[in-house]
CSV table of C-alpha atoms in Angstrom, one decimal:
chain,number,residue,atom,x,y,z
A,1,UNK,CA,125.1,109.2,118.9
A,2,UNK,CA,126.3,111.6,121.5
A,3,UNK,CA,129.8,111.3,122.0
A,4,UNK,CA,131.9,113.2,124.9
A,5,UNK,CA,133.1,115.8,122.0
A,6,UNK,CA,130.1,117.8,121.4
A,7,UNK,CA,129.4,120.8,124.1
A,8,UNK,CA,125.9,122.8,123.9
A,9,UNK,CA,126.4,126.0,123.3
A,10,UNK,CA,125.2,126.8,126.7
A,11,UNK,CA,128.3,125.3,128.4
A,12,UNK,CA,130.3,127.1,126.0
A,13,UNK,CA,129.0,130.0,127.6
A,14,UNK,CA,127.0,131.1,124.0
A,15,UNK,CA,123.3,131.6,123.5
A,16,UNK,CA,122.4,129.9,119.9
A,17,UNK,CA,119.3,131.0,118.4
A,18,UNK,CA,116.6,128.5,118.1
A,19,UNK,CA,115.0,129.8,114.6
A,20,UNK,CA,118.5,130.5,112.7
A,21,UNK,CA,120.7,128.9,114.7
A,22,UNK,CA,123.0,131.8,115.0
A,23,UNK,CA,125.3,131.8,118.0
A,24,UNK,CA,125.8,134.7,120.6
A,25,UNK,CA,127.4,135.6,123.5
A,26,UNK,CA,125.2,134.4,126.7
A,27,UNK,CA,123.2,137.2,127.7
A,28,UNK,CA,122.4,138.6,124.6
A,29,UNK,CA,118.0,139.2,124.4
A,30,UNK,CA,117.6,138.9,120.9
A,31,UNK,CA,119.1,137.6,118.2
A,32,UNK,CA,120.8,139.9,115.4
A,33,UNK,CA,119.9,138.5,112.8
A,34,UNK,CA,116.6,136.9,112.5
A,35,UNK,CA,115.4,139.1,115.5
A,36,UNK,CA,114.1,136.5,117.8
A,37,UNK,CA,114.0,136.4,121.6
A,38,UNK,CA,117.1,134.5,122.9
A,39,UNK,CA,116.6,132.1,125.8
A,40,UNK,CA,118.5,130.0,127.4
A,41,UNK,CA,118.0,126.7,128.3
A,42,UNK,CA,116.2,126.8,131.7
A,43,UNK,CA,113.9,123.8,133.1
A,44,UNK,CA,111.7,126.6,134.2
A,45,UNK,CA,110.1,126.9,130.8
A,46,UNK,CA,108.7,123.9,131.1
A,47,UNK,CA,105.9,125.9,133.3
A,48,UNK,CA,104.4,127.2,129.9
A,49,UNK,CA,104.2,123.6,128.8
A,50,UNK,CA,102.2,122.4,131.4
A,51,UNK,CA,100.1,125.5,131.3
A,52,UNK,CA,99.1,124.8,128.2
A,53,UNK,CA,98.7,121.3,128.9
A,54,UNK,CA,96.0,121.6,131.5
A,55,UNK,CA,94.0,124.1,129.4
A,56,UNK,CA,94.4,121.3,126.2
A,57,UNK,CA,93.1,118.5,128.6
A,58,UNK,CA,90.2,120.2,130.3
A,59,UNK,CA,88.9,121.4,126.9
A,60,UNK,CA,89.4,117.8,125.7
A,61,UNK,CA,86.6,116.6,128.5
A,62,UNK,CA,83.7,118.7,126.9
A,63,UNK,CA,85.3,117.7,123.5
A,64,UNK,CA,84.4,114.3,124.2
A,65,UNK,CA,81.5,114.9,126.1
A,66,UNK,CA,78.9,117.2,123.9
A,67,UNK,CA,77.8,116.2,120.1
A,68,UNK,CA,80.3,116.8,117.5
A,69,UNK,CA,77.9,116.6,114.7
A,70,UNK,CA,73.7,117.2,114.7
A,71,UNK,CA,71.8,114.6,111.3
A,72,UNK,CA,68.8,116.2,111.1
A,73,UNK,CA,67.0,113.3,108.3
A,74,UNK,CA,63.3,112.8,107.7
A,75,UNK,CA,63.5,110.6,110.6
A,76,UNK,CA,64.3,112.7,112.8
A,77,UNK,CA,67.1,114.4,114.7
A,78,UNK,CA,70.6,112.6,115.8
A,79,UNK,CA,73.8,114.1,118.2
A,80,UNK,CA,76.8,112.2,117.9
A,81,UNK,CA,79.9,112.9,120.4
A,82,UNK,CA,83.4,111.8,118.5
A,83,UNK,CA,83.1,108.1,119.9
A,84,UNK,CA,79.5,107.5,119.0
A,85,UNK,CA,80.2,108.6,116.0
A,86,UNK,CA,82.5,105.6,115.5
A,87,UNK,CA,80.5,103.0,117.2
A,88,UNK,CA,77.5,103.7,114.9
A,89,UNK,CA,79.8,103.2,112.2
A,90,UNK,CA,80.7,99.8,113.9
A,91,UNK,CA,77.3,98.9,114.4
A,92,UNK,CA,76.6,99.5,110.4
A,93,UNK,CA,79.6,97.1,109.7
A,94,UNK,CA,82.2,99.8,108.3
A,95,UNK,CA,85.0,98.7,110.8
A,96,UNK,CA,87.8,99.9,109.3
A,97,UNK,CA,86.7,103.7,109.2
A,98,UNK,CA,85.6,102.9,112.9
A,99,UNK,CA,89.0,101.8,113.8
A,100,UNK,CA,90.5,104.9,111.7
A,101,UNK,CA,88.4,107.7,113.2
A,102,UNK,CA,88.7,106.2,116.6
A,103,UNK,CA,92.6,106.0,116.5
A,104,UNK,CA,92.8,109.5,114.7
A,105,UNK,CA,90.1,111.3,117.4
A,106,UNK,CA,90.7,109.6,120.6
A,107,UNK,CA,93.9,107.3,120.4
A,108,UNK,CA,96.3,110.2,118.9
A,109,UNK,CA,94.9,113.0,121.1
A,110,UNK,CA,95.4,111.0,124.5
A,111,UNK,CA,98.4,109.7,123.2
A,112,UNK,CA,99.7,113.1,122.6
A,113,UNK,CA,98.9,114.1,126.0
A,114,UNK,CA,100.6,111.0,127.7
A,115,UNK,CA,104.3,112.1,125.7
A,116,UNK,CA,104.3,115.8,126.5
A,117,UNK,CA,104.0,114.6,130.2
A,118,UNK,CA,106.6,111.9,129.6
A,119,UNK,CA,109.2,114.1,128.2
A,120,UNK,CA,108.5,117.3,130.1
A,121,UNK,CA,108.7,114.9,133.4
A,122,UNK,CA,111.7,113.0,132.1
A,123,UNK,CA,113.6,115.9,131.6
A,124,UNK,CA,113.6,116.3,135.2
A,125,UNK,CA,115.9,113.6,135.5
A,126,UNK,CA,119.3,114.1,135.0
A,127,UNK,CA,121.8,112.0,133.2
A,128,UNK,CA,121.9,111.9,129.2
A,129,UNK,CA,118.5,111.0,127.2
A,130,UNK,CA,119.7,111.3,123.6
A,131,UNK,CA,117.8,110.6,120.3
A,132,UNK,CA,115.1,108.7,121.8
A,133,UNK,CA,113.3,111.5,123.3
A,134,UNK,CA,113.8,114.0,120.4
A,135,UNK,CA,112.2,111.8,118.3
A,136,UNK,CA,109.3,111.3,120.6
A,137,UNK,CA,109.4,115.1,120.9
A,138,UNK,CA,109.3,115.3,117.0
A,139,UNK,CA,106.3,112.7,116.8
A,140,UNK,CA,104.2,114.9,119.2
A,141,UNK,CA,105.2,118.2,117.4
A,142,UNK,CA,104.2,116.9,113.7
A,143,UNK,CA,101.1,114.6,114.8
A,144,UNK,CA,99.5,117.4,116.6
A,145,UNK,CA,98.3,119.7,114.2
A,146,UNK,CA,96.8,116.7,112.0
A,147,UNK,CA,94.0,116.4,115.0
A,148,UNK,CA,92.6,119.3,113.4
A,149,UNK,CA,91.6,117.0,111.0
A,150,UNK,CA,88.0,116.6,113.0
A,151,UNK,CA,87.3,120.1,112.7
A,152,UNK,CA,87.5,120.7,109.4
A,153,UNK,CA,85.3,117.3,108.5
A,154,UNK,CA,82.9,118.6,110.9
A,155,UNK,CA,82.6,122.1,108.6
A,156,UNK,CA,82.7,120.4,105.5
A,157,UNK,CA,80.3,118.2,106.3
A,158,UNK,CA,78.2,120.8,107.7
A,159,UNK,CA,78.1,123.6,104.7
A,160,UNK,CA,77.9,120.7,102.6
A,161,UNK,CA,75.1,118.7,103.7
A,162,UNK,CA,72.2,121.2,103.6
A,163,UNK,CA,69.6,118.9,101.5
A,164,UNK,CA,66.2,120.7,102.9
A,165,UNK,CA,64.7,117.5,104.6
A,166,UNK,CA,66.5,115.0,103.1
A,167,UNK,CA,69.4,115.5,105.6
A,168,UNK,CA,71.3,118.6,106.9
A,169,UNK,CA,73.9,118.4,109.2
A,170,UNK,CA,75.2,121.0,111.8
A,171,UNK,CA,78.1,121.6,114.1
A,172,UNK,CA,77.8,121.1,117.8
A,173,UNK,CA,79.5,122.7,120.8
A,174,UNK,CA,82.2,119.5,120.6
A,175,UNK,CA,83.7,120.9,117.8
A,176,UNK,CA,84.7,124.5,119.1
A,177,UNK,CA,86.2,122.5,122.5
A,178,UNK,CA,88.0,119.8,120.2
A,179,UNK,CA,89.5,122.9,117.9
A,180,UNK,CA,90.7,124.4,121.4
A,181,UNK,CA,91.8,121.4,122.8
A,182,UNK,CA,94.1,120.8,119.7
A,183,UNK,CA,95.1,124.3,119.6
A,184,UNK,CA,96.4,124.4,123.0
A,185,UNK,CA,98.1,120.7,122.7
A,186,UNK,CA,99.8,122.2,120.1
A,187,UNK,CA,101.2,125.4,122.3
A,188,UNK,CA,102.3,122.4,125.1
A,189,UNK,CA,104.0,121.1,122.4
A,190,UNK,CA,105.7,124.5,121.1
A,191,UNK,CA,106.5,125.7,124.3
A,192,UNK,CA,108.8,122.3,125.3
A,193,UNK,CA,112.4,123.4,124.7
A,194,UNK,CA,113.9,120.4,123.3
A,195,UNK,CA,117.2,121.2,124.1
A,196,UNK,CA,116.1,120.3,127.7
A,197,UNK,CA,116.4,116.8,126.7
A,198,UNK,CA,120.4,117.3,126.5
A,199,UNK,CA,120.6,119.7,129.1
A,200,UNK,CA,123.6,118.9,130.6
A,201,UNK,CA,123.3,119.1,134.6
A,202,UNK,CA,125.2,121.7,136.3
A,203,UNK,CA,128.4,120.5,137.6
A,204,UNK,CA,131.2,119.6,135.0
A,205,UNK,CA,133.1,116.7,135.6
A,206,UNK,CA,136.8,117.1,136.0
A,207,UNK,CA,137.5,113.9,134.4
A,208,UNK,CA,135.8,115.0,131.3
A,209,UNK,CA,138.3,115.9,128.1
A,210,UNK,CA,138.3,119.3,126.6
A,211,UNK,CA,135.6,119.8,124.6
A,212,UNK,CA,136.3,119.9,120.9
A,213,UNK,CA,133.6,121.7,118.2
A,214,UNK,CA,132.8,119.3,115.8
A,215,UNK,CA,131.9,119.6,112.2
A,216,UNK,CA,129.8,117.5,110.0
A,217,UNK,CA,129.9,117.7,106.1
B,1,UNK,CA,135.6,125.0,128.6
B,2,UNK,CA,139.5,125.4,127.6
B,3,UNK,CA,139.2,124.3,124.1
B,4,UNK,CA,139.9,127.4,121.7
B,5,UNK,CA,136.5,127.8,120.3
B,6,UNK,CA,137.2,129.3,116.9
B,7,UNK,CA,135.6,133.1,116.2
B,8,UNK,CA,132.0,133.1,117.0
B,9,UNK,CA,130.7,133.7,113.8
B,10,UNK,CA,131.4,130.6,112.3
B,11,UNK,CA,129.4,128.8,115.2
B,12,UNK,CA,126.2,127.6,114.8
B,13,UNK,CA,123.7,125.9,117.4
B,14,UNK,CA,121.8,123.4,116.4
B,15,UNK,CA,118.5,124.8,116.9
B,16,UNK,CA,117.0,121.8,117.9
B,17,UNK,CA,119.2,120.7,120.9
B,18,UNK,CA,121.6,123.4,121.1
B,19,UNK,CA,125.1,121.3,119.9
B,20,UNK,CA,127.6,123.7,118.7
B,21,UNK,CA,129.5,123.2,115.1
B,22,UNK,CA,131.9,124.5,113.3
B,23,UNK,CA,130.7,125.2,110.2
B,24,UNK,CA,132.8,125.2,107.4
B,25,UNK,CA,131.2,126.7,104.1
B,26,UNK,CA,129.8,123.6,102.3
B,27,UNK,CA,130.0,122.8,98.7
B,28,UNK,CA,127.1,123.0,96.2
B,29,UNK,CA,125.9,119.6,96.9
B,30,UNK,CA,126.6,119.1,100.8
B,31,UNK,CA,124.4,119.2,103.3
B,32,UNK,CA,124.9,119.4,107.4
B,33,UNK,CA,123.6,117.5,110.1
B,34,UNK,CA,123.6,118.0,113.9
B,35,UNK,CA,126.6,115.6,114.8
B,36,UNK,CA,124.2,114.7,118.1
B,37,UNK,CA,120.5,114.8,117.1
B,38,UNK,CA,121.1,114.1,113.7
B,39,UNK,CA,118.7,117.2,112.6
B,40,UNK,CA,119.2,118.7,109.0
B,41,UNK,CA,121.4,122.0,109.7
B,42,UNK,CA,122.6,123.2,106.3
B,43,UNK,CA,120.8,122.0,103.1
B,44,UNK,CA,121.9,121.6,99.9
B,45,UNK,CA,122.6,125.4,97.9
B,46,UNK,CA,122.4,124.7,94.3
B,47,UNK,CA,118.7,125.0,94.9
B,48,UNK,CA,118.5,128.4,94.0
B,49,UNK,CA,115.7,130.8,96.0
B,50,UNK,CA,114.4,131.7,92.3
B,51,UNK,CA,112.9,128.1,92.6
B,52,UNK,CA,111.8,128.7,95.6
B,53,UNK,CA,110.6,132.0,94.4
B,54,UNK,CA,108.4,130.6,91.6
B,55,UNK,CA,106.8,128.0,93.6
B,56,UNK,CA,105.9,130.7,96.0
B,57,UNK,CA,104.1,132.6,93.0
B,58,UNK,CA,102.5,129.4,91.7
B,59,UNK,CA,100.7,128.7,95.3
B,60,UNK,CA,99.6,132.5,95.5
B,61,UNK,CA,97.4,131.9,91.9
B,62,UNK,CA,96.5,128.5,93.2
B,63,UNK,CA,95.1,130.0,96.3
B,64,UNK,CA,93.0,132.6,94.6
B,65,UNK,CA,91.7,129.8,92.7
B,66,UNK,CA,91.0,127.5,95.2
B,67,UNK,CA,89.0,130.6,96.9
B,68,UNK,CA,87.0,131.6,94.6
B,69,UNK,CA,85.8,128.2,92.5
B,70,UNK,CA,83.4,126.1,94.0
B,71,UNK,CA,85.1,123.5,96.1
B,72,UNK,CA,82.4,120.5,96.4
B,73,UNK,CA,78.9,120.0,95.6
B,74,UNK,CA,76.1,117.3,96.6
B,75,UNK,CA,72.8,116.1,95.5
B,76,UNK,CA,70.3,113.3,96.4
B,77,UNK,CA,66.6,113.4,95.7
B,78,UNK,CA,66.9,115.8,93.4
B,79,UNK,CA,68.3,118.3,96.7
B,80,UNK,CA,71.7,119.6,95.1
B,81,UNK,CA,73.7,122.0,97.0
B,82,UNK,CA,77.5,123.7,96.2
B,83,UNK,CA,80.1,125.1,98.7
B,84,UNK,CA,82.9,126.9,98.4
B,85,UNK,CA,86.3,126.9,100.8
B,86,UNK,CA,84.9,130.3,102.5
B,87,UNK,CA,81.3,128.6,102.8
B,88,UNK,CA,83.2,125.5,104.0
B,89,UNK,CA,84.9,127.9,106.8
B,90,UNK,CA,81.6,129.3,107.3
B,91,UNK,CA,79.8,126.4,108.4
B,92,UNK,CA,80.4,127.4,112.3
B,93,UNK,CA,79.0,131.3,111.3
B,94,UNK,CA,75.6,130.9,112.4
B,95,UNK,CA,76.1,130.5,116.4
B,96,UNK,CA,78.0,131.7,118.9
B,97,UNK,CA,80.6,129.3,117.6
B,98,UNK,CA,81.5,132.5,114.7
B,99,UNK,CA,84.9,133.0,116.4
B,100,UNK,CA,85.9,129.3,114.6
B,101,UNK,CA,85.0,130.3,111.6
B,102,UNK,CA,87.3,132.8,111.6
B,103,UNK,CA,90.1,130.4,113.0
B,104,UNK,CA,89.3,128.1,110.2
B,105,UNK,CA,89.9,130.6,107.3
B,106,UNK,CA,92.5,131.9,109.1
B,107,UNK,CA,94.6,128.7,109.1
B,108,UNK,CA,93.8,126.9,105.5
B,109,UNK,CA,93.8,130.2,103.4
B,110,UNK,CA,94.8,133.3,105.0
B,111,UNK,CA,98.3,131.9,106.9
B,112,UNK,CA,99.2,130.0,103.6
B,113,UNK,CA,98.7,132.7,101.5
B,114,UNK,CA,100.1,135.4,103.7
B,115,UNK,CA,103.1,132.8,104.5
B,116,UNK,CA,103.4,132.4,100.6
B,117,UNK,CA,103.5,136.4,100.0
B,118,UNK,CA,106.2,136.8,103.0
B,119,UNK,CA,108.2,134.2,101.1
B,120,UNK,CA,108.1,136.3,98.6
B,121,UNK,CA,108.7,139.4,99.9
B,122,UNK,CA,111.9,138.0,101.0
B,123,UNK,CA,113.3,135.8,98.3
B,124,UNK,CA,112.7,138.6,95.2
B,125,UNK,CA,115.4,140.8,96.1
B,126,UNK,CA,117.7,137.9,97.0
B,127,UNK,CA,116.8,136.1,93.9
B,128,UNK,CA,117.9,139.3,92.0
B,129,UNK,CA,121.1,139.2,94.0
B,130,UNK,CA,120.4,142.2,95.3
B,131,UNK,CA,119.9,143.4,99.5
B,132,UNK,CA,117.2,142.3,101.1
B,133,UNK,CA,114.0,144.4,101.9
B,134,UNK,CA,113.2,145.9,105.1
B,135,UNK,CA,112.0,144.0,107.8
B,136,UNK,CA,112.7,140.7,105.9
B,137,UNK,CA,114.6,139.4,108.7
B,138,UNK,CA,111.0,139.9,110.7
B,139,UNK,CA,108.9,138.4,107.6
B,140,UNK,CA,110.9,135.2,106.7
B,141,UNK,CA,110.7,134.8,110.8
B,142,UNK,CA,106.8,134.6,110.8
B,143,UNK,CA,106.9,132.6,107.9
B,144,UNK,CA,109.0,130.2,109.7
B,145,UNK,CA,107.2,130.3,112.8
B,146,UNK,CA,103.8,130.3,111.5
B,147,UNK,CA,104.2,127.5,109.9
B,148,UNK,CA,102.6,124.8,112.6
B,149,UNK,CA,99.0,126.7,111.9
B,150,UNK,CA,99.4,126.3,108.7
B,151,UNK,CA,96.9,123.6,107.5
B,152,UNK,CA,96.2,123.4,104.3
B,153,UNK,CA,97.1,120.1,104.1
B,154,UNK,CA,95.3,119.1,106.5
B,155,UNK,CA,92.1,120.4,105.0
B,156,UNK,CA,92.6,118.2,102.0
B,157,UNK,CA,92.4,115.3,103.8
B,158,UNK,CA,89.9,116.4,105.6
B,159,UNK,CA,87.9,116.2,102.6
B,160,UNK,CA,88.6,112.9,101.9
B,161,UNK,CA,87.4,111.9,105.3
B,162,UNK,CA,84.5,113.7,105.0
B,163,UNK,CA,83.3,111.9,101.7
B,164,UNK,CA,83.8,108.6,103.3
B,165,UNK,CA,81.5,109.8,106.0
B,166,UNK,CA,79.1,111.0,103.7
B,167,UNK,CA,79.6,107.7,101.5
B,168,UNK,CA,76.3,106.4,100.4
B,169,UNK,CA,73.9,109.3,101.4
B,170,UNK,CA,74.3,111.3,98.2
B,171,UNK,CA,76.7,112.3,95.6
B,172,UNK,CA,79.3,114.4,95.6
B,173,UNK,CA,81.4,115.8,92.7
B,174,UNK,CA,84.5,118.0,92.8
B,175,UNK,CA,84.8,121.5,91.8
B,176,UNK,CA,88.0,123.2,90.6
B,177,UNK,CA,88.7,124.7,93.9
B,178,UNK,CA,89.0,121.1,94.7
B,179,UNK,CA,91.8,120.4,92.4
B,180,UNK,CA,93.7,123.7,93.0
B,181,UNK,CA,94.0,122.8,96.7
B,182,UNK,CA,95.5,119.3,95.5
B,183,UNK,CA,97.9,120.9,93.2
B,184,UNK,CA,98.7,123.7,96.0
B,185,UNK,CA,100.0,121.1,98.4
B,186,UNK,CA,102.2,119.4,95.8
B,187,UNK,CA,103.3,122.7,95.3
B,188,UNK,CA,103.9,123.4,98.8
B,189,UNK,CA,105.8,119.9,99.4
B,190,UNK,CA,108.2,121.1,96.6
B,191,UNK,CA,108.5,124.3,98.3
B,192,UNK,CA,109.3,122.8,101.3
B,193,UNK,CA,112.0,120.5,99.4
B,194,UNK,CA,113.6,123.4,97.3
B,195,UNK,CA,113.8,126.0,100.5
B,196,UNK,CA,117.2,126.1,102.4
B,197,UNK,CA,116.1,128.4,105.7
B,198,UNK,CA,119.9,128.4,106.3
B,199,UNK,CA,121.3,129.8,103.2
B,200,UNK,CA,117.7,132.6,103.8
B,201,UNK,CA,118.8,133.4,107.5
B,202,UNK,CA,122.6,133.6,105.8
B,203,UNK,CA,122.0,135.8,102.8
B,204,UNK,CA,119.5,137.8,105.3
B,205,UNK,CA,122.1,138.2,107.7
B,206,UNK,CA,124.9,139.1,105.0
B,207,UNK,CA,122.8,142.3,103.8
């Protein structure tokens, strides 16, 4: 897709802003239009992405480890964590929501974890990446808020099911980590600049044509 | 870097990997993408911003609704019980774990709402082909930026999980609230479908 015809703006020696897309001389702090911060593309923000990455993954451990949910039934009380929650429902025979809640709570969120760490690693490298990555990159970015998901069955579930002692249910300490965990997977995400992935390394080849601006319609 | 670059303010960067284009002013029915990541630039104009505009106002009455009717409600044994969206949030209230609560409400019906009244804010002068407000370079901004936390959507099929969970331990029936989130996010997808962000940031940037 990327042909030797399009320049970043960067190498034009142009800031473009990230939210409107606006273009300004390098240097420029904030954009005169919509007002937001400009920054160049610089492999030193990926620092905020693994900050956030580490504080996602060690909330993820209590996440996993502490009860998501407390059944209180006439026969007695019950703590499931997010995978025993999904076993039980093996063990009753309702695989498909098993499989479904154990991709959705487990798979995705480790999953998650495994890309931001591929791309912000890969972009390390140099040479050209391309499409591939972005849309990896766009994956992680639109999947990550949908791991909320947990949080909000665990409330509904919880205000709902208040049936004196035929069953309540409550929230556990899980749920606050999880919510965390998510929120902070989602700031890793935020915080990658994906226009790292066709960062162009520093020296210009000589060989190279002049750069032409190209237009799409 | 010798190639005459034409006058910098018909340049855009893509925002998503920084590729600079020429833009030439498109026709009614063209839209833009980046000629290396292949991202949406410039969408489609005829969609007016009084579309945009009325779907805004539509999701503002659906929200109020979706507040203030009672969302779900339960019974088995003769136990019944009702919640609403702010008991829903609520649920996490009664421990230390309050500060979620909070988070919860903030992103399915504060954020929407407040991202639905910025729209607002920003598209009624433009819609009436007239400047835009103060500050509606900073609101249309938030809106845009906000928009990861906001999860209405999410919440919907939230529910949907959570009556499967529930399944056979009692019965639950919808209340309107129900309904008015479903309509809210067909409203919002439309939103979302109507809205050009570059012909906002353009008309913004022309006042």
């Amino acid at each position: 897709m990327s042909g030797p015809e399009i320049i970043s703006a960067t190498d034009a020696g142009l800031t473009g802003c990230t939210q409107c897309g606006k273009v300004w001389p390098a240097g420029t702090a904030r954009c005169g239009r919509c007002g937001s911060h400009l920054h160049p593309v610089d492999i030193r923000s990926l620092q905020r992405v693994w900050a956030w990455w580490w504080a996602g993954l060690i909330f993820y451990i209590p996440a996993n480890l502490f009860p998501m949910l407390r059944t209180s039934t006439m026969f007695g009380t019950q703590e499931n964590t997010i995978a025993g929650g999904a076993v039980e429902l093996a063990q009753h025979g309702d695989w498909a929501v098993a499989l479904i809640i154990l991709m959705a709570s487990v798979l995705i969120p480790i999953a998650k974890f495994i890309a931001i760490a591929y791309l912000a690693f890969t972009v390390r490298v140099p040479g050209q990446r391309g499409g591939r990555h972005l849309m990896l990159y766009d994956v992680v970015e639109f999947i990550g808020r949908w791991s909320m998901i947990d949080v909000f069955v665990v409330a509904i579930l919880s205000s709902l099911v208040q049936l004196g002692f035929v069953a309540t249910i409550h929230p556990g300490p899980a749920a606050v980590a999880f919510a965390l965990s998510v929120a902070f997977t989602m700031l890793s995400a935020q915080s990658f600049d994906p226009r790292l992935i066709w960062r162009v390394p520093p020296t210009p080849d000589p060989e190279q044509p002049a750069p032409q601006v190209t237009r799409e319609t | 870097m010798n190639a005459p670059l034409p006058p910098i303010e018909d340049l855009v960067a893509c925002p998503h990997c920084d590729a600079l284009h020429h833009l030439p002013s498109l026709g009614e029915n063209e839209r833009a993408f980046c000629a290396r990541c292949g991202s949406l630039m410039v969408a489609p104009r005829a969609r007016s911003f009084l579309q945009v505009l009325s779907l805004a106002f539509s999701a503002m009455i659906l929200m109020a609704a979706a507040v203030f009717f009672p969302f779900l409600s339960i019974s088995s044994h003769g136990f019944g019980h009702a919640s609403s969206v702010f008991e829903v949030a609520m649920a996490f209230s009664d421990s230390w774990y309050a500060p979620l609560s909070l988070a919860v409400l903030m992103v399915i019906v504060a954020l929407p709402a407040l991202r639905f009244a910025g729209l607002i804010y920003t598209l009624w002068p433009l819609a009436n082909g007239r400047p835009p407000w103060r500050h509606a370079a900073f609101v249309f901004r938030m809106v845009e930026e906000s928009q990861p936390w906001s999860m209405a959507e999410i919440f919907v099929i939230g529910t949907a999980v959570a009556l499967v969970k529930i399944g056979g331990l009692a019965s639950i029936s919808f209340g309107p609230a129900f309904w008015a989130f479903c309509c809210l996010i067909i409203v919002n997808v439309l939103k979302n479908a109507y809205m050009s962000k570059s012909a906002i940031w353009e008309a913004i940037g022309k006042g």
